[in-house]
Coordinates of C-alpha atoms and ligand atoms in Angstrom, one line a residue:
M256 CA -82.5 127.0 142.0
T257 CA -82.8 123.5 141.1
C258 CA -79.5 123.0 138.6
R259 CA -79.9 120.0 136.2
G260 CA -76.8 117.8 137.0
S261 CA -78.5 117.0 140.4
P262 CA -79.7 113.3 141.0
Y263 CA -82.9 114.7 143.0
S264 CA -83.8 117.8 140.2
T265 CA -85.2 115.1 137.6
K266 CA -88.6 114.5 138.3
I267 CA -91.2 115.3 136.3
S268 CA -93.1 116.8 138.8
D269 CA -90.0 118.9 140.2
L270 CA -89.2 119.8 136.3
Q271 CA -92.8 121.8 136.3
T272 CA -91.7 124.5 139.1
D273 CA -87.9 124.3 138.3
P274 CA -87.3 127.9 137.7
Y275 CA -84.4 127.2 135.3
Y276 CA -86.2 124.7 133.6
L277 CA -89.1 126.9 132.7
Q278 CA -86.8 129.2 131.7
R279 CA -85.1 127.5 129.1
W280 CA -88.9 126.7 128.2
E281 CA -89.7 130.1 127.3
E282 CA -86.4 130.5 126.5
H283 CA -86.3 128.0 123.8
M284 CA -89.6 128.0 121.5
T285 CA -87.8 129.9 119.4
Y286 CA -85.3 128.1 117.0
A287 CA -82.2 131.2 116.3
T288 CA -79.1 131.4 115.5
I289 CA -76.4 133.3 117.9
N290 CA -73.0 133.8 116.8
P291 CA -72.0 132.7 120.8
F292 CA -68.6 134.4 120.0
T293 CA -70.2 138.0 119.0
G294 CA -73.5 137.1 121.0
E295 CA -75.0 138.8 117.4
L296 CA -78.7 137.2 117.1
I297 CA -77.7 136.7 112.7
K298 CA -81.4 135.1 112.1
E299 CA -84.8 133.5 114.1
F300 CA -87.0 130.3 112.1
P301 CA -90.1 130.3 112.5
N302 CA -91.8 127.2 114.5
A303 CA -93.2 125.0 112.3
T304 CA -97.0 125.1 112.0
D305 CA -99.4 122.4 112.9
A306 CA -100.1 121.6 109.6
E307 CA -96.5 121.4 108.9
V308 CA -96.4 118.1 111.4
T309 CA -98.8 116.1 110.3
E310 CA -98.4 117.4 106.9
A311 CA -94.4 116.4 107.8
I312 CA -95.6 112.7 109.7
E313 CA -97.6 111.3 106.4
S314 CA -94.8 111.7 104.2
A315 CA -92.1 110.6 106.4
H316 CA -95.6 107.2 106.6
Q317 CA -95.1 107.5 103.3
A318 CA -91.6 107.7 102.4
F319 CA -91.0 104.4 105.2
L320 CA -93.2 102.3 102.6
S321 CA -91.5 102.9 99.5
W322 CA -87.9 102.7 101.3
R323 CA -88.3 99.6 103.1
N324 CA -87.9 97.7 100.4
T325 CA -85.4 100.0 98.5
S326 CA -83.1 97.1 97.8
F327 CA -79.5 97.9 100.3
A328 CA -77.1 99.2 97.7
N329 CA -79.0 102.0 96.5
K330 CA -79.9 103.0 99.9
A331 CA -75.2 101.7 100.8
E332 CA -75.5 104.2 97.3
I333 CA -77.7 106.9 99.3
L334 CA -75.0 107.1 102.8
N335 CA -72.1 107.7 101.5
R336 CA -72.6 109.8 98.4
A337 CA -73.9 111.8 101.6
A338 CA -70.5 111.0 103.2
A339 CA -68.3 113.0 100.0
L340 CA -70.2 115.5 100.1
L341 CA -70.0 116.6 103.6
R342 CA -66.2 115.8 103.3
D343 CA -66.0 118.2 99.8
S344 CA -67.2 121.1 101.9
K345 CA -65.8 120.4 104.8
R346 CA -64.5 123.7 106.3
R347 CA -68.1 125.3 105.0
Y348 CA -70.2 122.7 107.2
A349 CA -67.8 123.0 110.0
E350 CA -68.2 127.1 109.3
L351 CA -71.7 126.4 110.6
L352 CA -70.9 124.9 113.6
T353 CA -68.9 127.1 114.4
L354 CA -70.4 130.1 113.9
E355 CA -73.8 128.7 114.9
M356 CA -72.3 126.6 119.0
G357 CA -68.8 128.3 118.7
K358 CA -66.8 125.0 118.8
V359 CA -63.5 125.7 117.5
I360 CA -62.8 125.5 113.9
G361 CA -60.6 122.3 113.8
E362 CA -62.7 120.6 116.2
A363 CA -65.3 121.1 114.1
E364 CA -63.5 119.6 110.8
A365 CA -62.6 116.5 113.3
E366 CA -66.8 116.7 114.2
V367 CA -67.3 116.4 109.7
E368 CA -64.5 114.1 109.1
L369 CA -66.3 111.7 112.4
S370 CA -69.8 112.2 111.0
A371 CA -68.9 110.7 106.9
Q372 CA -66.8 108.4 108.9
I373 CA -70.3 107.1 110.2
L374 CA -72.3 107.7 107.2
E375 CA -70.1 104.8 105.7
Y376 CA -69.7 102.5 108.7
Y377 CA -72.7 101.8 108.1
A378 CA -72.7 102.0 104.2
E379 CA -70.1 99.5 104.7
H380 CA -71.9 97.1 107.4
A381 CA -75.6 97.0 108.0
E382 CA -76.4 95.0 105.2
R383 CA -74.4 92.6 107.5
L384 CA -75.6 93.0 110.6
L385 CA -78.9 93.4 109.6
A386 CA -78.7 90.0 107.8
P387 CA -81.0 87.6 109.4
Q388 CA -80.0 85.2 111.9
K389 CA -80.9 81.5 112.3
L390 CA -81.2 80.2 115.3
P391 CA -79.5 77.0 117.2
V392 CA -82.8 75.2 118.0
A393 CA -83.2 72.1 120.1
D394 CA -85.5 69.9 118.9
P395 CA -85.7 68.9 115.0
A396 CA -89.4 69.3 115.6
E397 CA -89.4 72.9 116.3
G398 CA -88.7 73.5 112.4
E399 CA -86.3 75.8 111.0
A400 CA -86.6 79.2 112.8
L401 CA -85.6 82.7 111.3
L402 CA -85.2 85.8 113.0
V403 CA -85.3 88.8 111.0
N404 CA -84.2 92.5 111.4
E405 CA -87.8 94.2 110.0
P406 CA -87.7 98.2 110.5
L407 CA -90.4 99.6 112.7
G408 CA -91.4 103.2 110.6
V409 CA -90.9 106.7 111.0
L410 CA -89.2 107.5 114.1
L411 CA -88.1 111.2 115.7
A412 CA -84.6 112.4 116.8
I413 CA -84.4 114.4 119.6
E414 CA -80.8 116.4 119.6
P415 CA -78.5 118.1 121.7
W416 CA -76.1 121.5 120.3
N417 CA -73.0 120.7 122.0
F418 CA -72.2 118.1 118.5
P419 CA -75.1 118.9 115.7
Y420 CA -74.5 117.1 113.1
Y421 CA -72.1 114.6 114.9
Q422 CA -75.3 113.6 116.8
I423 CA -77.9 113.6 113.8
A424 CA -75.3 110.9 111.7
R425 CA -75.0 108.4 115.5
I426 CA -79.0 108.2 114.9
L427 CA -79.9 108.8 111.2
A428 CA -77.8 106.9 109.3
P429 CA -78.6 103.0 111.0
Q430 CA -82.0 104.0 111.2
L431 CA -81.6 104.1 107.1
S432 CA -79.6 101.4 107.1
A433 CA -82.6 99.0 109.2
G434 CA -85.4 101.2 106.8
N435 CA -86.8 103.4 109.0
T436 CA -87.9 107.1 107.8
L437 CA -86.5 109.8 110.3
L438 CA -88.1 112.9 111.1
L439 CA -85.3 115.5 113.3
K440 CA -85.7 118.1 116.3
H441 CA -82.8 119.5 116.3
A442 CA -81.6 121.9 119.5
S443 CA -82.9 125.2 119.5
N444 CA -79.9 127.2 119.7
V445 CA -78.8 125.2 116.3
P446 CA -81.1 125.6 112.9
Q447 CA -78.8 125.6 110.8
C448 CA -76.8 122.7 111.1
A449 CA -80.2 121.0 111.3
A450 CA -81.4 122.5 108.1
A451 CA -77.7 121.9 106.7
F452 CA -77.8 118.0 107.0
E453 CA -81.3 117.7 105.8
S454 CA -79.8 119.5 102.9
L455 CA -77.0 117.8 102.0
M456 CA -79.2 114.3 102.6
R457 CA -81.4 115.1 99.5
D458 CA -78.4 116.5 97.4
A459 CA -76.8 112.9 98.8
G460 CA -80.2 110.8 96.8
L461 CA -82.2 110.6 99.7
P462 CA -86.0 109.8 98.3
Q463 CA -88.1 112.7 99.5
G464 CA -89.6 113.3 103.5
A465 CA -86.9 110.2 104.2
F466 CA -85.5 112.3 106.9
Q467 CA -87.1 116.2 108.3
N468 CA -85.9 118.1 109.4
L469 CA -88.9 120.2 111.9
Y470 CA -88.3 123.5 113.8
A471 CA -90.7 121.5 116.0
T472 CA -92.7 123.1 119.7
R473 CA -93.2 120.7 122.4
D474 CA -96.6 120.1 122.5
Q475 CA -95.3 119.5 118.7
V476 CA -93.0 117.2 119.9
E477 CA -95.8 114.9 122.1
Q478 CA -98.6 115.3 118.4
I479 CA -95.4 113.8 116.4
I480 CA -94.8 111.8 119.4
N481 CA -98.0 110.4 119.7
S482 CA -99.1 110.2 115.9
P483 CA -100.1 106.1 115.5
K484 CA -97.3 106.4 111.7
V485 CA -94.4 106.6 114.8
H486 CA -93.1 104.7 116.5
G487 CA -90.4 105.1 118.0
V488 CA -88.1 108.1 119.4
A489 CA -83.8 108.6 120.6
L490 CA -83.0 111.6 122.3
T491 CA -80.2 112.9 123.3
G492 CA -79.9 115.7 126.1
S493 CA -80.2 116.8 129.8
E494 CA -81.6 114.2 132.4
G495 CA -84.8 115.9 132.7
A496 CA -86.3 116.0 129.3
G497 CA -85.1 112.7 129.3
A498 CA -87.9 112.6 132.3
V499 CA -90.0 114.2 130.0
I500 CA -89.7 112.3 125.9
A501 CA -89.5 108.8 128.2
S502 CA -92.9 109.6 130.6
Q503 CA -94.6 110.8 127.1
A504 CA -92.5 107.5 124.6
G505 CA -94.0 105.1 127.6
K506 CA -98.3 107.1 127.8
A507 CA -97.8 106.7 124.3
L508 CA -96.6 102.3 124.2
K509 CA -93.4 103.1 121.8
K510 CA -89.9 102.7 122.3
S511 CA -87.2 105.2 123.2
T512 CA -83.8 105.0 123.8
L513 CA -81.8 107.7 125.7
E514 CA -78.6 110.2 125.7
L515 CA -77.6 111.9 128.3
G516 CA -75.8 113.6 130.4
G517 CA -72.9 112.1 132.7
S518 CA -69.9 113.2 135.0
D519 CA -67.2 110.9 133.8
A520 CA -64.5 109.4 136.2
F521 CA -60.5 110.2 135.1
I522 CA -58.9 108.5 137.7
V523 CA -54.9 108.8 138.0
L524 CA -52.5 105.4 139.4
E525 CA -49.0 105.9 141.0
D526 CA -48.0 104.0 138.0
A527 CA -48.8 106.7 134.6
E528 CA -47.5 108.3 132.9
L529 CA -48.1 111.4 134.3
E530 CA -47.2 113.7 131.7
K531 CA -48.9 112.1 128.8
T532 CA -52.1 111.8 131.4
I533 CA -51.9 115.1 132.1
D534 CA -51.9 116.7 128.7
W535 CA -55.3 113.7 128.0
A536 CA -56.7 115.4 130.9
V537 CA -56.2 119.0 129.6
F538 CA -57.9 118.0 126.9
G539 CA -60.1 115.3 128.1
R540 CA -62.2 117.8 130.4
H541 CA -61.8 121.0 127.3
W542 CA -62.5 120.0 124.4
N543 CA -65.7 121.2 123.1
A544 CA -65.4 123.6 125.7
G545 CA -66.1 121.2 128.3
Q546 CA -69.6 120.8 127.0
V547 CA -69.2 117.1 126.2
C548 CA -71.3 114.5 128.3
V549 CA -68.3 112.3 128.0
S550 CA -65.9 115.2 129.2
S551 CA -63.5 113.7 131.4
K552 CA -65.5 115.8 134.9
R553 CA -64.0 114.5 137.6
M554 CA -60.7 113.6 138.2
I555 CA -59.9 111.3 140.3
L556 CA -56.2 110.8 142.1
V557 CA -54.7 108.5 144.6
E558 CA -52.2 110.3 146.9
A559 CA -49.4 108.7 145.9
I560 CA -49.3 111.0 142.7
Y561 CA -51.4 114.5 143.8
D562 CA -49.4 117.2 144.1
K563 CA -47.3 116.3 140.5
F564 CA -50.6 116.0 139.2
M565 CA -52.0 119.2 140.4
E566 CA -48.8 120.9 139.5
G567 CA -49.4 120.3 135.8
Y568 CA -52.8 119.9 134.8
T569 CA -52.8 123.6 136.2
K570 CA -50.0 124.5 133.9
G571 CA -51.4 122.5 131.5
V572 CA -55.1 123.9 132.1
A573 CA -53.5 128.1 132.8
A574 CA -52.4 127.5 128.9
L575 CA -55.0 127.4 127.3
K576 CA -56.4 129.7 125.0
A577 CA -59.7 131.1 124.7
G578 CA -60.5 132.6 122.2
D579 CA -62.1 133.8 118.3
P580 CA -63.5 129.6 117.8
M581 CA -62.4 130.3 114.0
D582 CA -59.4 131.0 114.6
P583 CA -57.4 128.5 114.7
N584 CA -54.5 128.9 117.8
T585 CA -58.2 128.7 120.1
T586 CA -57.7 126.1 122.1
L587 CA -61.0 126.9 124.7
A588 CA -64.3 128.0 122.8
P589 CA -67.0 129.9 124.3
L590 CA -69.6 127.8 125.4
S591 CA -72.7 127.8 123.2
S592 CA -75.1 130.0 124.0
Q593 CA -74.6 133.4 127.6
G594 CA -77.6 130.7 128.7
A595 CA -75.2 128.2 129.1
A596 CA -71.4 130.0 130.1
D597 CA -74.3 131.7 133.0
E598 CA -76.0 128.3 134.2
V599 CA -72.3 126.5 134.3
K600 CA -71.3 130.2 136.6
Q601 CA -74.1 129.4 138.3
K602 CA -73.9 125.9 139.2
I603 CA -70.2 127.0 140.3
R604 CA -71.0 129.9 143.3
E605 CA -73.7 127.5 144.7
A606 CA -70.9 124.7 144.9
V607 CA -69.2 127.3 146.9
E608 CA -72.2 127.9 149.0
H609 CA -72.2 124.3 150.0
G610 CA -68.3 124.0 150.7
A611 CA -66.1 123.7 148.3
T612 CA -63.5 125.8 146.6
A613 CA -63.4 126.7 143.1
T614 CA -60.1 128.3 141.7
E615 CA -60.0 130.0 138.2
V616 CA -56.8 128.6 136.4
G617 CA -55.1 130.4 134.0
P618 CA -55.1 134.0 131.4
K619 CA -58.5 136.6 132.2
V620 CA -61.1 134.7 129.1
P621 CA -62.6 137.6 126.6
E622 CA -65.3 139.7 127.9
Q623 CA -66.7 139.3 124.7
G624 CA -68.4 136.3 124.0
A625 CA -69.7 132.7 126.5
F626 CA -66.5 132.4 127.7
V627 CA -66.4 130.4 130.9
Q628 CA -63.3 131.3 132.8
P629 CA -61.7 128.2 133.2
T630 CA -62.3 126.6 137.2
I631 CA -61.0 124.2 139.6
L632 CA -63.0 122.5 141.8
T633 CA -61.6 121.4 145.4
N634 CA -62.6 120.0 148.2
V635 CA -66.0 119.3 146.9
T636 CA -67.5 116.4 149.3
P637 CA -70.5 113.9 149.3
D638 CA -72.5 116.3 150.9
N639 CA -72.1 118.8 148.7
P640 CA -75.0 118.2 146.5
A641 CA -72.2 119.3 143.8
Y642 CA -70.6 116.2 143.9
Y643 CA -73.1 114.3 141.9
W644 CA -73.8 117.5 139.5
E645 CA -72.6 117.4 135.7
F646 CA -70.8 121.0 135.1
F647 CA -71.4 121.5 131.2
G648 CA -68.2 123.5 130.8
P649 CA -64.0 123.8 132.1
V650 CA -64.8 123.3 134.8
S651 CA -62.7 120.0 137.4
M652 CA -63.5 118.6 139.0
I653 CA -60.3 117.0 142.0
L654 CA -60.7 113.9 144.1
K655 CA -58.5 112.6 145.5
A656 CA -58.4 108.4 146.8
K657 CA -56.2 106.8 149.7
D658 CA -55.3 103.9 146.8
E659 CA -56.5 102.2 143.5
Q660 CA -59.9 100.5 146.0
E661 CA -61.1 104.3 146.6
A662 CA -60.1 105.0 143.6
I663 CA -63.1 103.0 142.2
A664 CA -65.2 103.4 145.1
I665 CA -65.7 107.0 144.2
A666 CA -65.6 106.3 140.4
N667 CA -69.1 105.0 141.6
D668 CA -70.5 107.2 143.8
S669 CA -72.7 109.4 140.7
P670 CA -75.8 109.5 139.6
F671 CA -74.5 109.2 136.3
G672 CA -73.1 105.7 134.7
L673 CA -71.8 107.0 131.0
G674 CA -68.1 107.3 130.7
G675 CA -65.1 106.9 132.2
S676 CA -60.9 106.6 132.0
V677 CA -58.1 104.7 134.2
F678 CA -54.6 105.4 133.1
T679 CA -51.6 102.9 134.9
A680 CA -48.7 101.9 132.7
D681 CA -50.3 98.2 133.3
E682 CA -53.1 98.0 131.0
Q683 CA -53.2 94.8 133.0
R684 CA -54.4 97.0 135.7
G685 CA -56.3 99.3 133.7
L686 CA -58.6 96.5 132.0
A687 CA -59.3 95.0 135.6
V688 CA -60.2 99.0 137.2
A689 CA -61.7 99.3 134.1
K690 CA -64.2 96.9 134.9
Q691 CA -64.9 97.5 138.3
V692 CA -66.3 101.0 137.4
S693 CA -69.8 101.0 136.3
T694 CA -70.4 102.8 133.6
G695 CA -71.2 102.0 129.4
M696 CA -67.7 103.1 128.5
M697 CA -64.1 102.9 129.8
F698 CA -61.3 103.3 128.1
V699 CA -57.5 102.9 129.3
N700 CA -55.2 105.0 129.1
H701 CA -57.2 107.7 127.3
P702 CA -60.1 110.1 128.5
T703 CA -62.5 108.8 125.6
M704 CA -62.8 107.8 122.2
A705 CA -66.4 108.5 120.0
K706 CA -65.6 106.7 116.7
A707 CA -68.0 105.2 113.9
D708 CA -67.0 101.4 115.3
L709 CA -67.3 101.6 118.3
P710 CA -70.9 101.9 120.8
F711 CA -71.7 104.8 122.9
G712 CA -74.2 105.4 125.6
G713 CA -74.6 104.3 129.4
I714 CA -76.2 103.0 132.3
R715 CA -78.5 104.6 135.7
R716 CA -79.7 107.9 135.1
S717 CA -77.4 109.0 131.6
G718 CA -79.6 106.6 129.9
Y719 CA -80.7 103.7 128.9
G720 CA -80.4 101.8 124.8
R721 CA -77.0 102.3 122.9
E722 CA -76.0 104.2 119.3
L723 CA -73.5 103.0 116.4
I724 CA -72.3 99.5 115.2
D725 CA -75.2 96.8 115.9
L726 CA -76.4 97.9 118.8
G727 CA -77.4 101.2 117.3
L728 CA -78.7 100.0 114.2
K729 CA -81.1 97.1 116.3
E730 CA -82.0 100.0 118.8
F731 CA -85.6 100.5 116.5
V732 CA -85.8 97.1 114.3
N733 CA -88.7 94.8 115.4
H734 CA -86.7 91.3 115.8
K735 CA -89.5 89.0 113.9
L736 CA -89.1 84.7 114.1
I737 CA -89.8 83.0 111.7
N738 CA -90.2 79.9 111.8
V739 CA -91.0 77.1 108.9
V740 CA -92.0 73.4 110.5
D741 CA -91.3 70.8 108.0
I742 CA -94.9 70.0 106.4
N743 CA -94.5 66.5 106.4
A744 CA -93.5 67.3 109.9
P745 CA -96.5 64.3 112.7
F746 CA -99.2 65.8 113.8
Ligands
NAP94 P1 -81.0 119.5 126.9 O1 -81.8 121.0 127.3 O2 -81.8 118.3 127.4 O3 -81.5 119.9 124.5 C1 -81.7 119.1 123.8 C2 -82.7 118.4 123.5 O4 -84.1 118.2 124.3 C3 -83.2 119.7 122.2 O5 -83.2 120.2 120.9 C4 -84.6 120.3 123.2 O6 -85.4 121.1 122.1 C5 -84.8 119.0 123.1 N1 -85.7 119.2 124.6 C6 -85.6 119.4 125.5 N2 -86.6 119.6 126.7 C7 -87.3 119.9 126.0 C8 -88.9 118.9 126.0 N3 -89.3 119.4 127.0 N4 -89.5 118.4 125.2 C9 -89.0 118.2 123.8 N5 -88.0 118.4 123.2 C10 -87.0 119.3 124.6 O7 -79.6 119.4 127.1 P2 -78.6 120.7 126.5 O8 -78.6 121.6 127.4 O9 -78.6 121.4 125.5 O10 -77.7 119.6 126.7 C11 -76.0 119.3 127.2 C12 -77.4 117.8 127.2 O11 -76.7 117.0 126.4 C13 -75.7 117.4 128.7 O12 -76.7 117.1 129.7 C14 -75.3 116.4 127.6 O13 -74.5 115.4 128.7 C15 -76.0 115.5 127.1 N6 -75.5 115.1 126.5 C16 -76.0 113.6 126.3 C17 -75.0 112.7 125.1 C18 -75.6 111.2 124.7 O14 -74.8 110.8 123.7 N7 -75.3 110.3 126.1 C19 -74.8 113.8 123.8 C20 -74.4 114.9 123.6 C21 -75.3 115.9 125.0 P3 -84.4 122.9 122.6 O15 -83.4 123.6 122.0 O16 -85.6 123.0 122.2 O17 -84.7 123.2 124.5

């Protein structure tokens, strides 16, 4: 099997023969709610018909024609109302997350809150961020040059299951603010979360057609991308999906943004405050059961603190409590599906076959549910392909560095470039290290932050483009120049 995290696994020609990808291709044709804690199939949802897809594109286009001219005050009112509705029923929305993809209920509630904050961020700031900009021109004969931001039209959002609402909010709030309309193809294991967000926006007063959830097949996704009425596609997901969607968008000459995987470094320098750093490391690697693109997947420890860190970290990981994600005492959730758990276990086996040492940590995880035993991987060397993989589960890769410079070099030896962090008592030193690590996001003395007012995105195989703040807002607008020249200017 070729692992998805491998830097060598994502040429489209490879994907067509990659058994893992083909298996998922088959598996994921059906939209279904399967509780990852009990394994119970709760409900299946039929794929969209081709006629429904065609109709949805047309209705999104019709909605765009009036939405683009809707006042910003009206748009902001709808976004604010959606945020309020989310908060009013926080528990109900959160329970759906836990049911469909297994995250612990406290984290699910936090995701609902974050999604509300993103909606509010754009209600408050988008008008200002989109305001026309007067360009400073050198020669008065150039006239008055204005850069205006105009919406493009219908967009397609393809989203993953690990943050089912947050991922929608990240693209929906800015793009509706910009005047675009959206079709959503969500992950096939969170169909109810997708439908719940569509209803939420309808209840908030969004006009019919402006945001539609489709249980689209892969052929239909391609059909949507090829439609002349669709003007861009934003995907968050794996490298494999990114390679396919970017190539389809490229062939159709459409703009795309890709938010893909990562293997973020968590660098610990010798002057770090170890106790707190260890707490952050345990959290950074295990929240959302380790299924976060910006999880702290590679702990890079300088020699001086290696043993002490490892002792505390192992204890911290062993103290995690695996169990029912609805139980507020649970701190380690099952993975999102049995398939996801099997994939992580298979990757651990392969890492070991190539020379790594895998140490299982803590009490045995429950037999029932898509659990993976927390595992610490040591002795992973650059000649082991696993050194370059993303482990999407509770697996910590531990790497030892002689000193700060070697830690930076190890951090940069990755096909990915999403996030990362550095821990040190000296903030200036942390800043200097952060500047030398080549990723889209770096944090000093914090593993990562997902906030409504911070940008999100990466470089290299972690994708391109940014979501959130003005950067996300402007990914799918026409930055149009309007130049007004004085009628009396000489010819
Ligand atoms: P995935 O398999 O790529 O799925 C993501 C989405 O893409 C799903 O909706 C999926 O639909 C769809 N998809 C996959 N292949 C497709 C194709 N050929 N045509 C059309 N749609 C396709 O990703 P995953 O494994 O579920 O999610 C985890 C990955 O996402 C990790 O690598 C993680 O790091 C990354 N991620 C990145 C970010 C970020 O912001 N950078 C955030 C979260 C997650 P189906 O469910 O129907 O397959």
